[in-house]
Amino acid sequence: SGSREELLRRWMDGLELAKESLYAISGFGDGSHVQHFLDHSSGGTHFIVAEEDPALLRETLSRFDCSSLLANERFMLGVGEPDENFFRDIQTAALSEIQEINMVIFSPLHSLNEAYYDRVRNELVRQYLVVRPMMEVNLRTAPIIQGNTFENLPIMAPSPDVSEIGDGMKDIPFILVGAGPSLDESIDFLKSVQDKSIIVCSNSPLRKLLNNGIKPHLVFTADPQEPTLAGFKGVDVAGLTLACPFSAYPEIVRLFDGRILSWCTFNPIVDLVKKYMAKPPGSPIMEKGTVSGCVLDLSRLLGSKKVLFVGQDLCIRDDGRYYTDDSAYSDYGGHYSSISQGHRLPGNTQELVLVEGRLFVYLKTFEQFIGEQSGVEYRNLARTGARIRGAPYMNYQDAMAWIGQTSSVVFEEKILALLKNQTSTPFLEDIFRPCREHIRKIFEKSFKAAWNTEKLPEKYSDLNYSENKAIIQLLTDANEINKTIDKNKDFWSVLFEGKTKGEVIRYRRLARDIDFPNKNWAAVQRNKEYFWAISEGCHWLLQEMDRKIFHPETSAV
């Protein structure tokens, strides 16, 4: 009705929307105000509609056709309790260069429970602070991950999967060692229990442990970038076993040649290799911005019933200490921090401790993980650390009694047996030749289509050229390219998960603002940006394959 339209117009006119922002809107109602918001906001504005009542939403969707609204990528829907699942779709917005998260916008007719929408806003901010950094890292490191994977395959292709350890270790306590300041006072405890428990650490605390005669049963690394190598410099890794993804930094992988257990959370390159070798897919391990999260997930894979956190302070100490006194960080003074901004959260033995942004993400990652487990007891031994929900603080004396008289010998023997029985590396060129040929076809077709679109004269944008032969041919070419891409989902995954991913995100940002009265012209212009994105990704991938799998003198173009 006219009055409804007037109400919506006045409501929208009263909103001052920032570009490239994420909003929450209260209530779905009949969807009309949501559709109005979508129609009258810019292409960079994303929004999540928070609906408290699932039954009301179900009734609305049964009576009104909201399919076009639900299909729009700027629109997200959260229903019921504002928990992890409620905000699952904000990953899409996190890839769209959102500059800020703004307020809850109260709808003209759907704001019955203000307290509920306050909770939605608070949780939206928290979720976004956790998700955004991880999505940005995922996008930035995608080419590095693929490049490292190709480089590591000669060493890692035959490596045993971490799942092959089996679940026969569940009664051996599992100790996750971090490099927080409290590690310095944990050394005597670790020495006394190193034969009774499975001690696992990352590169950061490794030097401290080895310099004090503590040999971890596994060393984890996950970061694909060069700075993580610092933790292994000046350290004798002989006799140590590494656990890592296929995308680990190659120089570290070479240090542990023949002594590596692998995992594969999501890596289509590795999937091709495993399939060729008739091996099951690699085990997925949680990779949420911190290698300690990976270690924690191993405890789940092993079925560990008792898990202890040592040196996992997850906060900046009152004197500014961030890390242990013996690590790559302390070499340049990086074990102290001048950061004073962050969250003031409950500590294990202090009322409040300072948790800066990065550590806050780690803390929430741990708490979410612990909350999803059952039948597992967690204890936190970081006296000066932040309180981890689900892992109560325990002192060293009580922890020794809690561990009891167990033995880690069976774990050590299992690792040695797995490493001893590795097969040889397959002929990698045979594995990737079909993939390379498929990618080359996509490259040639998409590059040609993009270039042909660039050559179109500007006059073809006029409405009277909408059925022009050249434009219709380009639309036909687009269908052919999509058919070529769809012929092999595995090869497309390899292509997309490298440089192409970032190129496609950039294409989406460009395409949303391309619009002309001549809809066929608009379509070919959007397609052009897509073809350039695909061409860039193909070109990069072909070069990587040639440099690292095929003969170095082979040219990719």
Coordinates of C-alpha atoms in Angstrom, one line a residue:
S1 CA 0.0 0.0 0.0
G2 CA 1.0 3.6 -0.4
S3 CA 1.3 4.2 3.4
R4 CA 3.6 1.2 3.7
E5 CA 5.8 2.4 0.9
E6 CA 5.9 5.9 2.5
L7 CA 6.8 4.4 5.8
L8 CA 9.7 2.4 4.3
R9 CA 10.9 5.4 2.3
R10 CA 11.0 7.6 5.4
W11 CA 12.7 4.8 7.4
M12 CA 15.4 4.4 4.7
D13 CA 15.8 8.2 4.3
G14 CA 16.5 8.4 8.0
L15 CA 19.4 6.0 7.9
E16 CA 23.0 7.2 7.3
L17 CA 24.7 4.2 5.7
A18 CA 28.5 4.0 5.5
K19 CA 29.9 2.4 2.4
E20 CA 31.5 -1.0 2.7
S21 CA 29.8 -1.7 6.0
L22 CA 28.1 -4.6 7.7
Y23 CA 24.8 -4.0 9.4
A24 CA 22.3 -6.1 11.4
I25 CA 18.6 -5.4 10.8
S26 CA 16.0 -6.4 13.4
G27 CA 13.2 -8.8 12.3
F28 CA 12.3 -10.3 9.0
G29 CA 8.6 -9.5 9.1
D30 CA 7.1 -10.0 5.6
G31 CA 10.5 -9.1 4.1
S32 CA 9.3 -5.9 2.5
H33 CA 11.6 -3.6 4.6
V34 CA 14.5 -6.0 3.9
Q35 CA 13.9 -5.8 0.2
H36 CA 13.6 -2.1 0.4
F37 CA 16.9 -1.9 2.2
L38 CA 18.6 -4.1 -0.4
D39 CA 17.1 -2.0 -3.3
H40 CA 18.2 1.4 -1.8
S41 CA 21.7 0.6 -0.4
S42 CA 25.0 0.5 -2.2
G43 CA 26.6 -2.6 -3.6
G44 CA 29.2 -2.6 -0.8
T45 CA 26.6 -2.7 2.0
H46 CA 26.1 -6.1 3.6
F47 CA 23.5 -6.9 6.2
I48 CA 22.4 -9.8 8.4
V49 CA 18.7 -9.9 9.3
A50 CA 18.2 -11.1 12.8
E51 CA 14.9 -13.0 13.3
E52 CA 14.2 -14.2 16.9
D53 CA 11.1 -16.3 16.1
P54 CA 11.8 -19.3 13.7
A55 CA 8.0 -20.1 13.5
L56 CA 7.2 -16.6 12.4
L57 CA 9.8 -16.7 9.7
R58 CA 8.6 -20.1 8.5
E59 CA 5.1 -18.7 8.2
T60 CA 6.3 -15.7 6.2
L61 CA 8.4 -17.8 3.8
S62 CA 5.4 -20.1 3.2
R63 CA 3.2 -17.1 2.2
F64 CA 5.6 -14.8 0.3
D65 CA 8.1 -15.4 -2.5
C66 CA 11.4 -14.2 -1.1
S67 CA 13.6 -16.2 -3.3
S68 CA 15.4 -13.3 -5.0
L69 CA 16.1 -11.7 -1.7
L70 CA 17.4 -14.9 -0.2
A71 CA 19.6 -15.5 -3.2
N72 CA 21.3 -12.1 -3.0
E73 CA 24.9 -12.3 -1.7
R74 CA 24.7 -9.1 0.3
F75 CA 21.8 -10.5 2.4
M76 CA 22.4 -12.9 5.3
L77 CA 19.9 -14.4 7.7
G78 CA 20.3 -15.3 11.3
V79 CA 17.5 -17.1 13.1
G80 CA 17.0 -17.8 16.8
E81 CA 19.8 -17.8 19.3
P82 CA 22.8 -15.6 18.2
D83 CA 25.4 -18.3 18.3
E84 CA 28.2 -19.6 16.0
N85 CA 25.7 -21.0 13.4
F86 CA 23.7 -17.8 13.4
F87 CA 26.7 -15.8 12.0
R88 CA 28.1 -18.5 9.8
D89 CA 27.5 -16.5 6.6
I90 CA 29.5 -13.5 7.6
Q91 CA 32.6 -15.2 6.1
T92 CA 31.3 -14.0 2.7
A93 CA 31.1 -10.4 3.9
A94 CA 34.6 -10.7 5.5
L95 CA 36.0 -11.3 2.0
S96 CA 34.4 -8.2 0.6
E97 CA 36.6 -5.5 2.2
I98 CA 34.0 -4.5 4.8
Q99 CA 35.6 -1.4 6.4
E100 CA 33.5 -1.4 9.6
I101 CA 30.7 -3.1 11.4
N102 CA 27.9 -0.7 12.2
M103 CA 24.9 -0.6 14.4
V104 CA 21.7 -2.7 14.6
I105 CA 19.2 -1.0 12.4
F106 CA 15.8 -1.2 14.0
S107 CA 13.0 -2.0 11.5
P108 CA 9.9 0.2 11.4
L109 CA 7.6 -2.6 12.6
H110 CA 9.8 -5.4 13.9
S111 CA 11.7 -4.4 17.0
L112 CA 9.8 -6.2 19.8
N113 CA 12.7 -7.4 21.9
E114 CA 15.5 -4.8 22.2
A115 CA 17.6 -6.9 24.5
Y116 CA 17.7 -9.7 21.9
Y117 CA 19.0 -7.3 19.3
D118 CA 21.6 -5.9 21.6
R119 CA 22.9 -9.4 22.1
V120 CA 22.9 -9.9 18.3
R121 CA 25.0 -6.8 17.8
N122 CA 27.5 -7.7 20.5
E123 CA 27.9 -11.2 19.1
L124 CA 28.1 -9.9 15.6
V125 CA 31.1 -7.7 16.5
R126 CA 32.8 -10.5 18.4
Q127 CA 32.3 -13.0 15.5
Y128 CA 33.5 -10.6 12.9
L129 CA 36.7 -9.8 14.9
V130 CA 37.4 -13.5 14.9
V131 CA 36.4 -14.3 11.3
R132 CA 37.8 -11.3 9.5
P133 CA 41.5 -11.9 10.2
M134 CA 41.3 -15.6 9.3
M135 CA 39.5 -14.9 6.0
E136 CA 42.0 -12.2 5.1
V137 CA 44.9 -14.6 5.9
N138 CA 43.2 -17.3 3.8
L139 CA 43.0 -15.0 0.8
R140 CA 46.5 -13.6 1.1
T141 CA 48.2 -16.9 1.6
A142 CA 46.3 -19.0 -1.0
P143 CA 49.1 -18.6 -3.7
I144 CA 51.8 -19.3 -1.0
I145 CA 49.9 -22.4 0.2
Q146 CA 49.7 -23.8 -3.4
G147 CA 53.3 -22.9 -4.2
N148 CA 54.6 -24.5 -1.0
T149 CA 52.5 -27.7 -1.6
F150 CA 54.0 -28.2 -5.1
E151 CA 57.5 -27.7 -3.6
N152 CA 56.9 -30.1 -0.7
L153 CA 55.4 -33.0 -2.6
P154 CA 58.7 -34.8 -3.4
I155 CA 59.3 -35.1 0.3
M156 CA 55.8 -35.2 1.8
A157 CA 53.7 -37.2 -0.8
P158 CA 54.5 -40.6 1.0
S159 CA 54.4 -39.1 4.6
P160 CA 52.1 -41.0 7.0
D161 CA 48.8 -39.2 7.9
V162 CA 48.4 -38.1 11.6
S163 CA 45.3 -40.3 11.8
E164 CA 47.5 -43.4 11.3
I165 CA 48.7 -43.0 14.9
G166 CA 45.3 -44.4 15.8
D167 CA 43.2 -43.9 18.9
G168 CA 45.1 -46.2 21.2
M169 CA 46.7 -43.3 23.0
K170 CA 43.5 -42.0 24.7
D171 CA 44.7 -42.8 28.2
I172 CA 48.0 -41.0 27.9
P173 CA 47.7 -37.4 29.0
F174 CA 48.3 -34.9 26.2
I175 CA 50.2 -31.7 26.9
L176 CA 50.0 -28.7 24.6
V177 CA 53.0 -26.4 25.1
G178 CA 52.8 -22.7 24.2
A179 CA 55.5 -20.0 24.3
G180 CA 53.8 -17.7 26.9
P181 CA 55.8 -16.3 29.8
S182 CA 54.5 -18.9 32.2
L183 CA 56.5 -21.6 30.3
D184 CA 59.6 -20.3 32.1
E185 CA 58.2 -21.6 35.4
S186 CA 56.9 -24.8 33.9
I187 CA 60.2 -26.5 33.0
D188 CA 60.6 -28.6 36.1
F189 CA 57.1 -29.9 35.8
L190 CA 57.6 -30.8 32.1
K191 CA 60.8 -32.6 32.9
S192 CA 59.1 -34.7 35.5
V193 CA 56.2 -35.8 33.2
Q194 CA 57.9 -36.1 29.8
D195 CA 57.9 -39.9 30.0
K196 CA 54.3 -40.0 31.3
S197 CA 52.6 -37.8 28.7
I198 CA 52.5 -36.9 25.1
I199 CA 54.2 -33.5 24.8
V200 CA 53.5 -31.5 21.7
C201 CA 54.6 -28.0 20.8
S202 CA 55.0 -25.6 17.9
N203 CA 58.2 -23.9 16.8
S204 CA 57.9 -21.0 19.2
P205 CA 58.6 -22.9 22.5
L206 CA 60.8 -25.5 20.9
R207 CA 64.1 -23.9 21.7
K208 CA 63.2 -23.4 25.4
L209 CA 62.3 -27.0 25.7
L210 CA 65.4 -28.4 24.0
N211 CA 67.7 -26.1 25.9
N212 CA 66.3 -27.6 29.1
G213 CA 66.6 -31.2 28.1
I214 CA 62.9 -31.7 27.2
K215 CA 62.3 -33.5 23.9
P216 CA 58.8 -33.0 22.6
H217 CA 57.1 -36.1 21.0
L218 CA 55.9 -34.0 18.1
V219 CA 56.7 -30.5 16.8
F220 CA 53.9 -28.8 14.9
T221 CA 54.3 -26.1 12.2
A222 CA 51.4 -24.8 10.0
D223 CA 52.3 -21.3 8.9
P224 CA 53.3 -21.3 5.2
Q225 CA 55.4 -18.2 5.4
E226 CA 59.1 -17.6 6.0
P227 CA 59.1 -15.9 9.5
T228 CA 58.0 -19.2 11.1
L229 CA 61.5 -20.6 10.2
A230 CA 63.0 -18.5 12.9
G231 CA 61.8 -20.9 15.6
F232 CA 64.0 -23.7 14.1
K233 CA 67.2 -21.7 13.6
G234 CA 70.0 -22.6 16.0
V235 CA 68.1 -25.7 17.1
D236 CA 69.2 -29.3 16.6
V237 CA 66.1 -31.1 15.3
A238 CA 67.8 -34.5 14.9
G239 CA 65.5 -37.2 16.2
L240 CA 62.5 -35.0 16.3
T241 CA 59.3 -35.7 14.3
L242 CA 57.4 -32.9 12.6
A243 CA 53.6 -32.7 12.1
C244 CA 52.5 -30.3 9.4
P245 CA 50.2 -29.7 6.4
F246 CA 51.6 -30.0 2.9
S247 CA 51.7 -26.2 2.7
A248 CA 54.3 -25.8 5.5
Y249 CA 57.3 -23.5 4.8
P250 CA 59.5 -25.7 2.5
E251 CA 62.8 -25.1 4.3
I252 CA 61.3 -26.4 7.5
V253 CA 60.0 -29.5 5.6
R254 CA 63.5 -30.1 4.3
L255 CA 64.9 -30.1 7.8
F256 CA 62.7 -33.0 8.8
D257 CA 62.9 -35.0 5.5
G258 CA 61.7 -38.6 6.3
R259 CA 60.5 -37.6 9.8
I260 CA 57.1 -36.0 9.0
L261 CA 53.5 -36.8 9.7
S262 CA 51.1 -34.9 7.6
W263 CA 47.5 -33.7 7.6
C264 CA 45.3 -32.1 5.0
T265 CA 42.4 -29.9 6.1
F266 CA 41.6 -28.6 2.6
N267 CA 44.1 -28.8 -0.3
P268 CA 42.8 -30.0 -3.7
I269 CA 46.4 -30.5 -4.9
V270 CA 47.0 -33.1 -2.1
D271 CA 43.6 -34.7 -2.9
L272 CA 44.8 -35.5 -6.4
V273 CA 48.0 -37.0 -5.1
K274 CA 46.2 -39.1 -2.5
K275 CA 43.7 -40.4 -5.1
Y276 CA 46.5 -41.3 -7.5
M277 CA 48.3 -43.2 -4.7
A278 CA 45.1 -45.0 -3.7
K279 CA 45.3 -43.5 -0.2
P280 CA 42.4 -42.2 1.8
P281 CA 42.0 -38.3 2.0
G282 CA 44.3 -36.6 4.5
S283 CA 42.9 -35.9 7.9
P284 CA 41.3 -32.5 8.4
I285 CA 42.9 -30.6 11.3
M286 CA 41.5 -27.3 12.7
E287 CA 43.6 -24.4 11.3
K288 CA 42.1 -21.2 12.8
G289 CA 44.9 -18.8 12.8
T290 CA 47.1 -20.4 15.5
V291 CA 49.2 -23.5 15.3
S292 CA 48.2 -24.3 18.9
G293 CA 44.7 -24.9 17.5
C294 CA 46.2 -27.6 15.3
V295 CA 47.9 -29.2 18.2
L296 CA 44.7 -29.1 20.2
D297 CA 42.8 -30.8 17.3
L298 CA 45.4 -33.6 17.3
S299 CA 44.3 -34.4 20.9
R300 CA 40.8 -34.9 19.5
L301 CA 42.1 -37.1 16.8
L302 CA 44.0 -39.3 19.3
G303 CA 40.9 -39.4 21.6
S304 CA 42.9 -38.0 24.5
K305 CA 40.8 -38.0 27.7
K306 CA 43.1 -35.6 29.6
V307 CA 44.5 -32.4 28.0
L308 CA 46.8 -29.9 29.7
F309 CA 47.7 -26.4 28.6
V310 CA 51.2 -25.3 29.5
G311 CA 52.6 -21.9 28.6
Q312 CA 49.3 -20.9 27.0
D313 CA 49.0 -17.5 28.7
L314 CA 46.9 -15.9 25.9
C315 CA 47.5 -12.5 27.5
I316 CA 50.2 -9.8 28.0
R317 CA 51.6 -10.0 31.5
D318 CA 51.4 -6.9 33.7
D319 CA 55.2 -6.2 33.1
G320 CA 54.6 -6.4 29.3
R321 CA 55.9 -10.0 28.8
Y322 CA 54.3 -11.7 25.8
Y323 CA 56.6 -14.7 25.3
T324 CA 59.0 -17.0 27.1
D325 CA 62.6 -15.7 27.8
D326 CA 64.2 -18.2 25.4
S327 CA 62.7 -18.1 21.9
A328 CA 63.3 -16.5 18.5
Y329 CA 61.2 -13.6 19.8
S330 CA 63.5 -12.9 22.7
D331 CA 66.5 -12.6 20.3
Y332 CA 65.3 -9.2 19.3
G333 CA 63.3 -8.2 22.3
G334 CA 60.0 -9.3 20.8
H335 CA 59.1 -11.2 24.0
Y336 CA 57.9 -7.9 25.5
S337 CA 55.1 -5.9 24.1
S338 CA 54.1 -2.2 24.5
I339 CA 50.5 -3.0 23.5
S340 CA 48.1 -1.5 26.0
Q341 CA 44.9 -1.9 24.0
G342 CA 42.7 -5.0 24.2
H343 CA 40.1 -6.8 26.2
R344 CA 40.4 -7.0 30.0
L345 CA 39.3 -10.5 30.8
P346 CA 39.4 -12.8 33.8
G347 CA 42.8 -14.4 34.6
N348 CA 43.7 -17.8 36.2
T349 CA 45.1 -16.2 39.3
Q350 CA 44.5 -12.5 38.6
E351 CA 41.1 -10.8 38.5
L352 CA 41.8 -9.3 35.0
V353 CA 44.5 -9.7 32.4
L354 CA 45.1 -7.9 29.1
V355 CA 44.2 -9.9 26.0
E356 CA 45.0 -8.1 22.8
G357 CA 43.3 -8.7 19.5
R358 CA 45.3 -11.6 18.1
L359 CA 45.3 -13.5 21.5
F360 CA 41.6 -12.8 21.8
V361 CA 41.0 -14.8 18.6
Y362 CA 43.1 -17.7 19.9
L363 CA 41.3 -17.6 23.2
K364 CA 37.9 -17.8 21.5
T365 CA 39.1 -20.5 19.2
F366 CA 40.2 -22.6 22.2
E367 CA 36.9 -22.0 24.1
Q368 CA 34.8 -22.9 21.1
F369 CA 36.8 -26.1 20.5
I370 CA 36.6 -27.2 24.2
G371 CA 32.8 -26.5 24.2
E372 CA 32.3 -28.9 21.3
Q373 CA 34.1 -31.9 23.0
S374 CA 32.6 -34.4 25.4
G375 CA 34.2 -36.9 27.7
V376 CA 37.5 -34.8 27.7
E377 CA 38.9 -33.0 30.8
Y378 CA 41.0 -29.9 30.2
R379 CA 43.3 -28.2 32.7
N380 CA 45.2 -24.9 32.3
L381 CA 48.6 -24.6 34.1
A382 CA 49.4 -21.0 33.0
R383 CA 49.5 -19.2 36.4
T384 CA 49.8 -15.8 34.8
G385 CA 47.5 -16.5 31.9
A386 CA 43.9 -15.7 30.8
R387 CA 41.1 -18.0 32.0
I388 CA 40.0 -20.4 29.3
R389 CA 36.4 -21.4 29.7
G390 CA 36.2 -25.1 30.0
A391 CA 39.8 -25.5 31.1
P392 CA 40.1 -24.7 34.9
Y393 CA 43.4 -23.6 36.4
M394 CA 45.5 -26.3 38.1
N395 CA 48.9 -25.9 39.8
Y396 CA 51.9 -28.1 39.0
Q397 CA 51.6 -30.3 42.1
D398 CA 48.0 -31.2 41.4
A399 CA 48.7 -31.7 37.7
M400 CA 51.4 -34.2 38.5
A401 CA 49.0 -36.2 40.6
W402 CA 46.3 -35.8 37.9
I403 CA 48.6 -37.3 35.2
G404 CA 49.5 -40.3 37.4
Q405 CA 51.7 -43.2 36.5
T406 CA 51.2 -43.4 32.7
S407 CA 53.8 -43.9 30.0
S408 CA 54.3 -42.4 26.5
V409 CA 56.5 -45.3 25.2
V410 CA 53.7 -46.8 23.1
F411 CA 53.2 -43.4 21.4
E412 CA 57.0 -43.1 20.6
E413 CA 57.1 -46.6 19.2
K414 CA 54.0 -46.0 17.0
I415 CA 55.6 -42.9 15.5
L416 CA 58.8 -44.7 14.7
A417 CA 57.0 -47.6 13.0
L418 CA 54.9 -45.2 10.8
L419 CA 58.1 -43.3 9.7
K420 CA 59.9 -46.6 9.0
N421 CA 57.2 -47.9 6.7
Q422 CA 56.9 -45.0 4.3
T423 CA 56.5 -45.7 0.6
S424 CA 58.4 -43.9 -2.2
T425 CA 57.3 -40.7 -3.9
P426 CA 55.2 -41.3 -7.0
F427 CA 56.1 -39.7 -10.4
L428 CA 54.5 -36.3 -9.9
E429 CA 54.4 -35.4 -13.6
D430 CA 52.0 -38.3 -14.3
I431 CA 49.7 -37.1 -11.6
F432 CA 49.5 -33.5 -12.7
R433 CA 49.7 -33.7 -16.5
P434 CA 45.8 -34.1 -17.0
C435 CA 45.2 -31.2 -14.6
R436 CA 47.7 -29.0 -16.4
E437 CA 46.2 -29.7 -19.8
H438 CA 42.7 -28.8 -18.5
I439 CA 43.9 -25.6 -16.9
R440 CA 45.7 -24.6 -20.2
K441 CA 42.4 -25.0 -22.1
I442 CA 40.5 -22.8 -19.6
F443 CA 43.3 -20.2 -19.8
E444 CA 43.3 -20.1 -23.6
K445 CA 39.5 -19.7 -23.8
S446 CA 39.1 -17.2 -21.0
F447 CA 42.0 -15.0 -22.2
K448 CA 40.7 -15.0 -25.8
A449 CA 37.2 -14.0 -24.6
A450 CA 38.5 -11.3 -22.3
W451 CA 40.6 -9.8 -25.1
N452 CA 37.8 -10.0 -27.6
T453 CA 35.6 -8.1 -25.2
E454 CA 38.2 -5.4 -24.7
K455 CA 38.3 -4.8 -28.5
L456 CA 34.5 -4.1 -28.7
P457 CA 33.8 -0.5 -29.8
E458 CA 32.1 1.7 -27.2
K459 CA 29.1 2.3 -29.5
Y460 CA 28.0 -1.4 -28.9
S461 CA 26.8 -0.3 -25.4
D462 CA 23.9 1.4 -27.1
L463 CA 20.5 -0.4 -26.8
N464 CA 20.2 -0.8 -30.6
Y465 CA 23.3 -3.0 -30.5
S466 CA 22.0 -5.5 -27.8
E467 CA 21.6 -8.3 -30.4
N468 CA 24.9 -7.5 -32.2
K469 CA 26.6 -10.6 -33.5
A470 CA 29.9 -10.0 -31.7
I471 CA 28.0 -9.5 -28.3
I472 CA 25.9 -12.6 -28.8
Q473 CA 29.1 -14.6 -29.7
L474 CA 30.7 -13.5 -26.5
L475 CA 27.7 -14.6 -24.5
T476 CA 27.9 -18.0 -26.3
D477 CA 31.7 -18.1 -25.5
A478 CA 30.9 -17.5 -21.8
N479 CA 28.7 -20.6 -21.7
E480 CA 31.4 -22.7 -23.4
I481 CA 34.0 -21.6 -20.9
N482 CA 31.7 -22.5 -18.0
K483 CA 31.1 -25.9 -19.5
T484 CA 34.9 -26.4 -19.8
I485 CA 35.3 -25.4 -16.1
D486 CA 32.5 -27.7 -15.0
K487 CA 34.0 -30.8 -16.8
N488 CA 36.3 -31.5 -13.9
K489 CA 35.4 -30.3 -10.4
D490 CA 38.7 -31.5 -9.0
F491 CA 40.8 -29.5 -11.4
W492 CA 38.6 -26.5 -10.9
S493 CA 39.2 -26.7 -7.1
V494 CA 43.0 -26.8 -7.7
L495 CA 42.6 -23.7 -9.9
F496 CA 40.3 -21.8 -7.6
E497 CA 42.2 -22.4 -4.4
G498 CA 45.3 -20.6 -5.5
K499 CA 45.7 -17.1 -6.9
T500 CA 42.3 -17.4 -8.7
K501 CA 40.4 -17.0 -5.4
G502 CA 41.7 -13.5 -4.8
E503 CA 41.1 -12.6 -8.4
V504 CA 37.5 -13.8 -8.3
I505 CA 36.8 -11.8 -5.1
R506 CA 38.1 -8.7 -6.9
Y507 CA 35.9 -9.5 -9.9
R508 CA 32.9 -9.7 -7.7
R509 CA 33.6 -6.2 -6.3
L510 CA 34.0 -4.8 -9.8
A511 CA 31.0 -6.7 -11.3
R512 CA 28.5 -5.4 -8.7
D513 CA 28.8 -1.9 -10.0
I514 CA 28.6 -2.7 -13.7
D515 CA 25.2 -1.9 -15.1
F516 CA 23.9 -0.5 -18.4
P517 CA 20.5 -0.1 -20.1
N518 CA 21.8 -2.6 -22.7
K519 CA 21.7 -5.7 -20.5
N520 CA 23.7 -7.8 -23.0
W521 CA 26.4 -5.2 -23.0
A522 CA 26.4 -5.2 -19.1
A523 CA 26.6 -9.0 -19.1
V524 CA 29.6 -9.2 -21.5
Q525 CA 31.4 -6.4 -19.4
R526 CA 30.8 -8.4 -16.2
N527 CA 32.0 -11.6 -18.0
K528 CA 35.1 -9.7 -19.2
E529 CA 36.2 -9.0 -15.6
Y530 CA 35.5 -12.7 -14.8
F531 CA 37.6 -13.9 -17.7
W532 CA 40.5 -11.7 -16.8
A533 CA 40.3 -13.0 -13.2
I534 CA 40.3 -16.7 -14.4
S535 CA 43.1 -15.9 -16.9
E536 CA 45.3 -14.4 -14.2
G537 CA 44.7 -17.5 -11.9
C538 CA 45.4 -19.9 -14.8
H539 CA 48.6 -18.2 -15.8
W540 CA 50.0 -18.2 -12.3
L541 CA 49.1 -21.9 -11.7
L542 CA 50.6 -23.0 -15.0
Q543 CA 53.8 -21.2 -14.1
E544 CA 53.9 -22.8 -10.6
M545 CA 53.4 -26.3 -12.1
D546 CA 56.1 -25.8 -14.7
R547 CA 58.6 -24.5 -12.1
K548 CA 58.0 -27.1 -9.4
I549 CA 56.5 -30.2 -11.0
F550 CA 57.4 -30.2 -14.7
H551 CA 60.8 -29.3 -16.3
P552 CA 61.9 -25.8 -15.3
E553 CA 62.6 -24.8 -18.9
T554 CA 58.9 -25.4 -19.8
S555 CA 57.1 -22.1 -20.5
A556 CA 53.6 -21.7 -19.1
V557 CA 52.4 -19.5 -21.9

